[in-house]
Amino acid sequence: MRFATVRHDGSQVAAVVDGELVYPLPSGTSVLNLVGSGLVAALAAGEQAVSTARPVPVADVAFDAPLRPPTIRDFVTFEEHVEGVRASVQEATGVPDAWYDAPQFYFTNPYSVTGPDARIIPPADCTALDFELEVAVVVGKAGTDLTVEEAADHIFGYTVLNDWSARDLQKREMQVGLGPAKGKDFANSLGPMLVTADEFTDFHDEDGFLTLACTAQVNGVEVGADVLSNMGWSFPALLAYASRNARIEPGDVLGSGTVGNGGCLAEQWGRRGRQDPPSLQPGDIVTLVVEGIGTLTNTIGAPAVPAPTLPPPRRRDHVAERARHTTTVSTS
């Protein structure tokens, strides 16, 4: 089943999308509520809406992000992506040994989530804006210290994720060794629909990986294509690792990491040693397509206005001088 959050006649509602028709759910229902109720209950509510609600043509609604997740963990599970982006962002070669130890991730900003057709505003000082083609899994049941087998039963469904990246900001801040921050947290796009896990029974290979075709276009020109099953770890493995010594909750979003073979521009920059294709510019249209899930399209807007400046840091030598001065005064 396909759940979405749509705007129609001035209202935002949760709905079921079936072909070219949209079936609104009862007022006050959100997709996050449905996820929290569990997959079985959500499917029943969706079936009730399809049988009783007055449908609206898809052409008459606007799609928002399907849900507002409590947390977003973004993994990095494609070796090809790691190799290319390390070359362009960190000026390093190959894949680090630590990548093979476990599926690594970072937390990003759930408050910056946008939906389909939203205008993406890059940071004011960004000169290397990039997209990232990912698939996000949405947690359907809470859990801690799950096995991979148990985690498979905690998946509610999947949606498309674009993890927008200001590569020049990211390159600078990652020199500190803490990971990306302001180079990432200004925008994350989800949508257009949250497709429930039962829709993908026939899309798993023998190892449990989803064999979904993924493509990325900029201004109608394909710049990347891959198959989701090229992930290094399956989605149940991502949930199991996220739940290790921690708790995952319904609605939590876990990104697959960017697909390889041009799933972002920086991968290609790293391989070619130059910004080819060029970084995204205002007016560019980015379209991500994932088989069985849908098409997520966004347009790049004008950069944000410059942020207020920060004062310089107090350096260690200044702090030490103040300490010496304080000691001198107190003993004289």
Short mmCIF file of N, CA, C and O in Angstrom, two decimals, residues 10-118:
data_model
loop_
_atom_site.label_atom_id
_atom_site.label_comp_id
_atom_site.label_asym_id
_atom_site.label_seq_id
_atom_site.Cartn_x
_atom_site.Cartn_y
_atom_site.Cartn_z
N GLY A 10 -6.75 23.36 0.47
CA GLY A 10 -6.26 24.11 1.61
C GLY A 10 -5.96 23.30 2.84
O GLY A 10 -5.59 23.86 3.88
N SER A 11 -6.12 21.98 2.78
CA SER A 11 -5.87 21.13 3.93
C SER A 11 -4.77 20.13 3.63
O SER A 11 -4.59 19.70 2.49
N GLN A 12 -4.05 19.75 4.68
CA GLN A 12 -3.05 18.70 4.57
C GLN A 12 -3.61 17.44 5.19
O GLN A 12 -4.06 17.46 6.36
N VAL A 13 -3.61 16.33 4.46
CA VAL A 13 -4.20 15.10 4.97
C VAL A 13 -3.31 13.91 4.63
O VAL A 13 -2.57 13.93 3.64
N ALA A 14 -3.40 12.87 5.45
CA ALA A 14 -2.79 11.59 5.11
C ALA A 14 -3.73 10.87 4.16
O ALA A 14 -4.96 11.03 4.23
N ALA A 15 -3.17 10.08 3.26
CA ALA A 15 -4.00 9.46 2.24
C ALA A 15 -3.36 8.18 1.74
O ALA A 15 -2.16 7.94 1.92
N VAL A 16 -4.20 7.37 1.09
CA VAL A 16 -3.74 6.22 0.34
C VAL A 16 -3.74 6.59 -1.13
O VAL A 16 -4.71 7.17 -1.63
N VAL A 17 -2.65 6.26 -1.83
CA VAL A 17 -2.57 6.52 -3.26
C VAL A 17 -2.69 5.18 -3.98
O VAL A 17 -1.92 4.24 -3.73
N ASP A 18 -3.68 5.10 -4.85
CA ASP A 18 -3.93 3.87 -5.61
C ASP A 18 -4.08 4.24 -7.08
O ASP A 18 -5.11 4.77 -7.49
N GLY A 19 -3.02 4.01 -7.85
CA GLY A 19 -3.04 4.41 -9.25
C GLY A 19 -3.12 5.92 -9.38
O GLY A 19 -2.30 6.64 -8.83
N GLU A 20 -4.15 6.40 -10.07
CA GLU A 20 -4.30 7.84 -10.29
C GLU A 20 -5.30 8.47 -9.32
O GLU A 20 -5.74 9.60 -9.53
N LEU A 21 -5.63 7.74 -8.25
CA LEU A 21 -6.59 8.26 -7.28
C LEU A 21 -5.97 8.33 -5.88
O LEU A 21 -5.13 7.50 -5.51
N VAL A 22 -6.43 9.32 -5.13
CA VAL A 22 -5.98 9.53 -3.75
C VAL A 22 -7.19 9.40 -2.84
O VAL A 22 -8.22 10.06 -3.06
N TYR A 23 -7.06 8.58 -1.79
CA TYR A 23 -8.16 8.35 -0.86
C TYR A 23 -7.77 8.93 0.51
O TYR A 23 -6.94 8.36 1.22
N PRO A 24 -8.36 10.06 0.88
CA PRO A 24 -8.00 10.67 2.17
C PRO A 24 -8.38 9.80 3.36
O PRO A 24 -9.43 9.13 3.35
N LEU A 25 -7.53 9.81 4.36
CA LEU A 25 -7.82 9.15 5.63
C LEU A 25 -8.57 10.12 6.54
O LEU A 25 -8.59 11.33 6.27
N PRO A 26 -9.18 9.64 7.61
CA PRO A 26 -9.94 10.53 8.49
C PRO A 26 -9.13 11.72 8.99
O PRO A 26 -7.92 11.60 9.22
N SER A 27 -9.79 12.85 9.16
CA SER A 27 -9.13 14.06 9.64
C SER A 27 -8.42 13.79 10.97
O SER A 27 -8.95 13.09 11.84
N GLY A 28 -7.23 14.33 11.10
CA GLY A 28 -6.44 14.14 12.32
C GLY A 28 -5.48 12.97 12.24
O GLY A 28 -4.62 12.80 13.13
N THR A 29 -5.61 12.15 11.20
CA THR A 29 -4.69 11.02 11.02
C THR A 29 -3.45 11.50 10.28
O THR A 29 -3.55 12.22 9.29
N SER A 30 -2.29 11.11 10.76
CA SER A 30 -1.04 11.40 10.05
C SER A 30 -0.39 10.08 9.66
O SER A 30 -0.69 9.03 10.22
N VAL A 31 0.49 10.14 8.70
CA VAL A 31 1.22 8.93 8.31
C VAL A 31 2.07 8.43 9.47
O VAL A 31 2.20 7.22 9.68
N LEU A 32 2.61 9.35 10.26
CA LEU A 32 3.39 8.93 11.43
C LEU A 32 2.50 8.17 12.41
O LEU A 32 2.93 7.18 13.01
N ASN A 33 1.25 8.61 12.59
CA ASN A 33 0.30 7.87 13.43
C ASN A 33 0.11 6.45 12.89
O ASN A 33 0.09 5.47 13.66
N LEU A 34 -0.06 6.34 11.58
CA LEU A 34 -0.27 5.03 10.96
C LEU A 34 0.93 4.13 11.19
O LEU A 34 0.77 2.94 11.50
N VAL A 35 2.11 4.67 11.01
CA VAL A 35 3.32 3.88 11.23
C VAL A 35 3.37 3.39 12.68
O VAL A 35 3.68 2.23 12.96
N GLY A 36 3.04 4.28 13.61
CA GLY A 36 3.06 3.92 15.01
C GLY A 36 2.04 2.86 15.38
O GLY A 36 2.23 2.12 16.36
N SER A 37 0.97 2.76 14.62
CA SER A 37 -0.06 1.76 14.90
C SER A 37 0.35 0.36 14.48
O SER A 37 -0.29 -0.62 14.86
N GLY A 38 1.40 0.26 13.68
CA GLY A 38 1.86 -1.04 13.19
C GLY A 38 1.37 -1.30 11.78
O GLY A 38 0.35 -0.75 11.35
N LEU A 39 2.09 -2.15 11.07
CA LEU A 39 1.79 -2.38 9.66
C LEU A 39 0.40 -2.98 9.46
O LEU A 39 -0.35 -2.56 8.57
N VAL A 40 0.03 -3.95 10.27
CA VAL A 40 -1.27 -4.61 10.09
C VAL A 40 -2.40 -3.61 10.27
O VAL A 40 -3.33 -3.54 9.45
N ALA A 41 -2.35 -2.82 11.33
CA ALA A 41 -3.40 -1.84 11.59
C ALA A 41 -3.42 -0.75 10.52
O ALA A 41 -4.49 -0.29 10.10
N ALA A 42 -2.24 -0.35 10.06
CA ALA A 42 -2.17 0.69 9.03
C ALA A 42 -2.78 0.21 7.72
O ALA A 42 -3.51 0.96 7.05
N LEU A 43 -2.50 -1.03 7.36
CA LEU A 43 -3.08 -1.58 6.14
C LEU A 43 -4.60 -1.67 6.25
O LEU A 43 -5.32 -1.39 5.28
N ALA A 44 -5.09 -2.02 7.42
CA ALA A 44 -6.53 -2.08 7.61
C ALA A 44 -7.16 -0.69 7.49
O ALA A 44 -8.22 -0.53 6.87
N ALA A 45 -6.49 0.32 8.06
CA ALA A 45 -7.00 1.68 7.95
C ALA A 45 -6.98 2.15 6.50
O ALA A 45 -7.90 2.86 6.05
N GLY A 46 -5.93 1.78 5.77
CA GLY A 46 -5.86 2.14 4.36
C GLY A 46 -6.96 1.49 3.55
O GLY A 46 -7.58 2.13 2.68
N GLU A 47 -7.23 0.22 3.82
CA GLU A 47 -8.30 -0.48 3.10
C GLU A 47 -9.66 0.15 3.40
O GLU A 47 -10.51 0.26 2.52
N GLN A 48 -9.84 0.58 4.64
CA GLN A 48 -11.09 1.24 5.01
C GLN A 48 -11.26 2.54 4.24
O GLN A 48 -12.35 2.85 3.74
N ALA A 49 -10.16 3.30 4.10
CA ALA A 49 -10.23 4.56 3.37
C ALA A 49 -10.56 4.32 1.90
O ALA A 49 -11.38 5.04 1.30
N VAL A 50 -9.95 3.31 1.30
CA VAL A 50 -10.20 3.03 -0.11
C VAL A 50 -11.65 2.62 -0.34
O VAL A 50 -12.25 2.94 -1.38
N SER A 51 -12.24 1.96 0.63
CA SER A 51 -13.61 1.48 0.45
C SER A 51 -14.67 2.52 0.81
O SER A 51 -15.83 2.39 0.38
N THR A 52 -14.29 3.55 1.57
CA THR A 52 -15.31 4.50 2.04
C THR A 52 -15.06 5.95 1.66
O THR A 52 -16.02 6.72 1.57
N ALA A 53 -13.82 6.34 1.50
CA ALA A 53 -13.52 7.76 1.26
C ALA A 53 -13.82 8.14 -0.19
O ALA A 53 -13.72 7.31 -1.10
N ARG A 54 -14.15 9.40 -0.38
CA ARG A 54 -14.36 9.90 -1.72
C ARG A 54 -13.00 10.19 -2.36
O ARG A 54 -12.24 11.02 -1.87
N PRO A 55 -12.66 9.54 -3.46
CA PRO A 55 -11.31 9.70 -4.03
C PRO A 55 -11.14 11.05 -4.72
O PRO A 55 -12.10 11.68 -5.18
N VAL A 56 -9.89 11.47 -4.80
CA VAL A 56 -9.48 12.71 -5.46
C VAL A 56 -8.44 12.35 -6.51
O VAL A 56 -7.55 11.54 -6.24
N PRO A 57 -8.51 12.90 -7.71
CA PRO A 57 -7.47 12.62 -8.71
C PRO A 57 -6.08 13.05 -8.23
O PRO A 57 -5.94 14.10 -7.58
N VAL A 58 -5.07 12.26 -8.53
CA VAL A 58 -3.70 12.60 -8.17
C VAL A 58 -3.33 13.98 -8.69
O VAL A 58 -2.63 14.76 -8.03
N ALA A 59 -3.82 14.33 -9.87
CA ALA A 59 -3.49 15.61 -10.48
C ALA A 59 -4.01 16.80 -9.68
O ALA A 59 -3.55 17.94 -9.86
N ASP A 60 -4.97 16.56 -8.77
CA ASP A 60 -5.57 17.65 -8.00
C ASP A 60 -4.94 17.86 -6.63
O ASP A 60 -5.42 18.70 -5.85
N VAL A 61 -3.90 17.09 -6.30
CA VAL A 61 -3.27 17.24 -4.99
C VAL A 61 -1.79 17.58 -5.17
O VAL A 61 -1.20 17.35 -6.23
N ALA A 62 -1.21 18.10 -4.11
CA ALA A 62 0.24 18.34 -4.05
C ALA A 62 0.80 17.45 -2.94
O ALA A 62 0.20 17.34 -1.85
N PHE A 63 1.92 16.82 -3.20
CA PHE A 63 2.52 15.90 -2.24
C PHE A 63 3.52 16.63 -1.35
O PHE A 63 4.35 17.41 -1.82
N ASP A 64 3.42 16.36 -0.05
CA ASP A 64 4.44 16.77 0.91
C ASP A 64 5.31 15.56 1.25
O ASP A 64 5.06 14.46 0.74
N ALA A 65 6.29 15.73 2.12
CA ALA A 65 7.02 14.57 2.62
C ALA A 65 6.01 13.63 3.26
O ALA A 65 5.09 14.09 3.96
N PRO A 66 6.12 12.33 3.04
CA PRO A 66 5.10 11.42 3.57
C PRO A 66 4.99 11.44 5.09
O PRO A 66 3.91 11.23 5.63
N LEU A 67 6.10 11.69 5.79
CA LEU A 67 6.05 11.77 7.25
C LEU A 67 7.16 12.68 7.75
O LEU A 67 8.10 12.99 7.02
N ARG A 68 7.00 13.11 8.99
CA ARG A 68 8.04 13.88 9.68
C ARG A 68 8.71 12.93 10.67
O ARG A 68 8.19 12.65 11.75
N PRO A 69 9.87 12.41 10.34
CA PRO A 69 10.49 11.37 11.18
C PRO A 69 11.04 11.95 12.48
O PRO A 69 11.54 13.08 12.52
N PRO A 70 10.96 11.17 13.56
CA PRO A 70 11.57 11.63 14.82
C PRO A 70 13.08 11.72 14.72
O PRO A 70 13.70 12.63 15.30
N THR A 71 13.70 10.77 14.01
CA THR A 71 15.15 10.79 13.82
C THR A 71 15.46 10.34 12.39
O THR A 71 14.67 9.65 11.75
N ILE A 72 16.65 10.75 11.93
CA ILE A 72 17.14 10.29 10.63
C ILE A 72 18.59 9.84 10.82
O ILE A 72 19.46 10.64 11.19
N ARG A 73 18.83 8.58 10.56
CA ARG A 73 20.19 8.05 10.51
C ARG A 73 20.51 7.82 9.03
O ARG A 73 19.74 7.17 8.33
N ASP A 74 21.65 8.32 8.58
CA ASP A 74 22.02 8.11 7.19
C ASP A 74 23.27 7.24 7.13
O ASP A 74 24.32 7.62 7.67
N PHE A 75 23.13 6.10 6.48
CA PHE A 75 24.23 5.14 6.39
C PHE A 75 25.05 5.40 5.13
O PHE A 75 24.68 6.22 4.28
N VAL A 76 26.14 4.67 5.00
CA VAL A 76 26.97 4.74 3.81
C VAL A 76 27.32 3.30 3.44
O VAL A 76 28.29 2.74 3.95
N THR A 77 26.51 2.68 2.57
CA THR A 77 26.61 1.24 2.37
C THR A 77 27.07 0.83 0.98
O THR A 77 27.09 -0.37 0.67
N PHE A 78 27.43 1.79 0.13
CA PHE A 78 27.87 1.46 -1.22
C PHE A 78 29.37 1.75 -1.36
O PHE A 78 29.80 2.90 -1.26
N GLU A 79 30.15 0.70 -1.59
CA GLU A 79 31.61 0.87 -1.70
C GLU A 79 31.99 1.86 -2.80
O GLU A 79 32.91 2.67 -2.63
N GLU A 80 31.31 1.78 -3.92
CA GLU A 80 31.65 2.65 -5.05
C GLU A 80 31.49 4.12 -4.68
O GLU A 80 32.30 4.97 -5.04
N HIS A 81 30.42 4.41 -3.94
CA HIS A 81 30.19 5.79 -3.48
C HIS A 81 31.29 6.23 -2.52
O HIS A 81 31.84 7.34 -2.65
N VAL A 82 31.63 5.37 -1.57
CA VAL A 82 32.66 5.72 -0.59
C VAL A 82 33.97 6.05 -1.28
O VAL A 82 34.63 7.06 -0.99
N GLU A 83 34.36 5.22 -2.21
CA GLU A 83 35.63 5.40 -2.91
C GLU A 83 35.67 6.72 -3.68
O GLU A 83 36.65 7.48 -3.59
N GLY A 84 34.60 7.02 -4.42
CA GLY A 84 34.59 8.24 -5.22
C GLY A 84 34.51 9.50 -4.38
O GLY A 84 35.23 10.48 -4.63
N VAL A 85 33.65 9.50 -3.36
CA VAL A 85 33.46 10.70 -2.55
C VAL A 85 34.67 10.96 -1.67
O VAL A 85 35.05 12.12 -1.44
N ARG A 86 35.32 9.92 -1.17
CA ARG A 86 36.54 10.14 -0.38
C ARG A 86 37.58 10.86 -1.20
O ARG A 86 38.32 11.72 -0.70
N ALA A 87 37.66 10.54 -2.48
CA ALA A 87 38.65 11.19 -3.33
C ALA A 87 38.36 12.68 -3.49
O ALA A 87 39.27 13.51 -3.50
N SER A 88 37.07 13.04 -3.61
CA SER A 88 36.74 14.44 -3.87
C SER A 88 36.59 15.27 -2.59
O SER A 88 36.94 16.45 -2.57
N VAL A 89 36.08 14.67 -1.50
CA VAL A 89 35.81 15.42 -0.28
C VAL A 89 36.97 15.34 0.70
O VAL A 89 37.29 16.31 1.37
N GLN A 90 37.62 14.18 0.78
CA GLN A 90 38.69 14.00 1.76
C GLN A 90 40.06 13.83 1.13
O GLN A 90 41.04 13.67 1.85
N GLU A 91 40.11 13.86 -0.20
CA GLU A 91 41.38 13.73 -0.92
C GLU A 91 42.12 12.47 -0.48
O GLU A 91 43.34 12.49 -0.26
N ALA A 92 41.36 11.39 -0.33
CA ALA A 92 41.92 10.11 0.08
C ALA A 92 41.57 9.06 -0.97
O ALA A 92 40.66 9.26 -1.77
N THR A 93 42.28 7.96 -0.96
CA THR A 93 42.04 6.91 -1.96
C THR A 93 41.49 5.65 -1.30
O THR A 93 41.73 5.39 -0.12
N GLY A 94 40.74 4.89 -2.10
CA GLY A 94 40.24 3.61 -1.64
C GLY A 94 39.12 3.71 -0.62
O GLY A 94 38.56 4.77 -0.37
N VAL A 95 38.80 2.56 -0.03
CA VAL A 95 37.77 2.45 1.00
C VAL A 95 38.46 2.13 2.31
O VAL A 95 39.26 1.19 2.38
N PRO A 96 38.20 2.88 3.39
CA PRO A 96 38.89 2.61 4.66
C PRO A 96 38.52 1.25 5.22
O PRO A 96 37.39 0.78 5.06
N ASP A 97 39.47 0.61 5.89
CA ASP A 97 39.22 -0.71 6.47
C ASP A 97 38.03 -0.69 7.42
O ASP A 97 37.28 -1.67 7.50
N ALA A 98 37.84 0.41 8.14
CA ALA A 98 36.76 0.49 9.12
C ALA A 98 35.39 0.38 8.48
O ALA A 98 34.43 -0.03 9.14
N TRP A 99 35.29 0.72 7.18
CA TRP A 99 33.99 0.63 6.50
C TRP A 99 33.49 -0.81 6.50
O TRP A 99 32.28 -1.06 6.57
N TYR A 100 34.39 -1.77 6.46
CA TYR A 100 34.02 -3.18 6.37
C TYR A 100 33.65 -3.77 7.73
O TYR A 100 33.17 -4.90 7.79
N ASP A 101 33.86 -3.02 8.81
CA ASP A 101 33.58 -3.54 10.14
C ASP A 101 32.09 -3.59 10.46
O ASP A 101 31.60 -4.51 11.11
N ALA A 102 31.36 -2.56 10.03
CA ALA A 102 29.93 -2.43 10.37
C ALA A 102 29.34 -1.34 9.48
O ALA A 102 30.07 -0.49 8.94
N PRO A 103 28.01 -1.30 9.32
CA PRO A 103 27.39 -0.25 8.50
C PRO A 103 27.39 1.10 9.23
O PRO A 103 26.62 1.32 10.16
N GLN A 104 28.29 1.97 8.81
CA GLN A 104 28.47 3.25 9.49
C GLN A 104 27.35 4.23 9.13
O GLN A 104 26.81 4.22 8.03
N PHE A 105 27.02 5.13 10.08
CA PHE A 105 25.98 6.13 9.83
C PHE A 105 26.26 7.39 10.65
O PHE A 105 27.08 7.40 11.57
N TYR A 106 25.55 8.45 10.31
CA TYR A 106 25.53 9.65 11.12
C TYR A 106 24.09 10.10 11.27
O TYR A 106 23.21 9.71 10.49
N PHE A 107 23.81 10.90 12.29
CA PHE A 107 22.48 11.47 12.47
C PHE A 107 22.41 12.79 11.72
O PHE A 107 23.34 13.61 11.77
N THR A 108 21.27 13.02 11.03
CA THR A 108 21.07 14.29 10.36
C THR A 108 19.76 14.91 10.84
O THR A 108 19.10 14.37 11.73
N ASN A 109 19.38 16.03 10.27
CA ASN A 109 18.38 16.92 10.86
C ASN A 109 16.96 16.59 10.42
O ASN A 109 16.58 16.84 9.28
N PRO A 110 16.10 16.07 11.32
CA PRO A 110 14.72 15.78 10.92
C PRO A 110 13.88 17.03 10.70
O PRO A 110 12.83 16.96 10.07
N TYR A 111 14.34 18.18 11.20
CA TYR A 111 13.57 19.42 11.05
C TYR A 111 13.77 20.07 9.69
O TYR A 111 13.08 21.03 9.36
N SER A 112 14.71 19.56 8.91
CA SER A 112 14.96 20.14 7.59
C SER A 112 14.35 19.30 6.47
O SER A 112 14.69 19.48 5.31
N VAL A 113 13.44 18.40 6.82
CA VAL A 113 12.83 17.52 5.82
C VAL A 113 11.90 18.32 4.91
O VAL A 113 11.07 19.10 5.37
N THR A 114 12.06 18.12 3.61
CA THR A 114 11.17 18.70 2.61
C THR A 114 10.58 17.56 1.78
O THR A 114 11.03 16.42 1.87
N GLY A 115 9.58 17.89 0.99
CA GLY A 115 8.92 16.87 0.19
C GLY A 115 9.10 17.10 -1.30
O GLY A 115 9.93 17.91 -1.74
N PRO A 116 8.33 16.39 -2.11
CA PRO A 116 8.40 16.53 -3.57
C PRO A 116 8.08 17.96 -4.00
O PRO A 116 7.24 18.65 -3.41
N ASP A 117 8.81 18.40 -5.02
CA ASP A 117 8.61 19.71 -5.65
C ASP A 117 8.99 20.88 -4.76
O ASP A 117 8.80 22.04 -5.15
N ALA A 118 9.51 20.62 -3.57
CA ALA A 118 9.97 21.71 -2.72
C ALA A 118 11.22 22.35 -3.33
O ALA A 118 12.03 21.67 -3.97
#
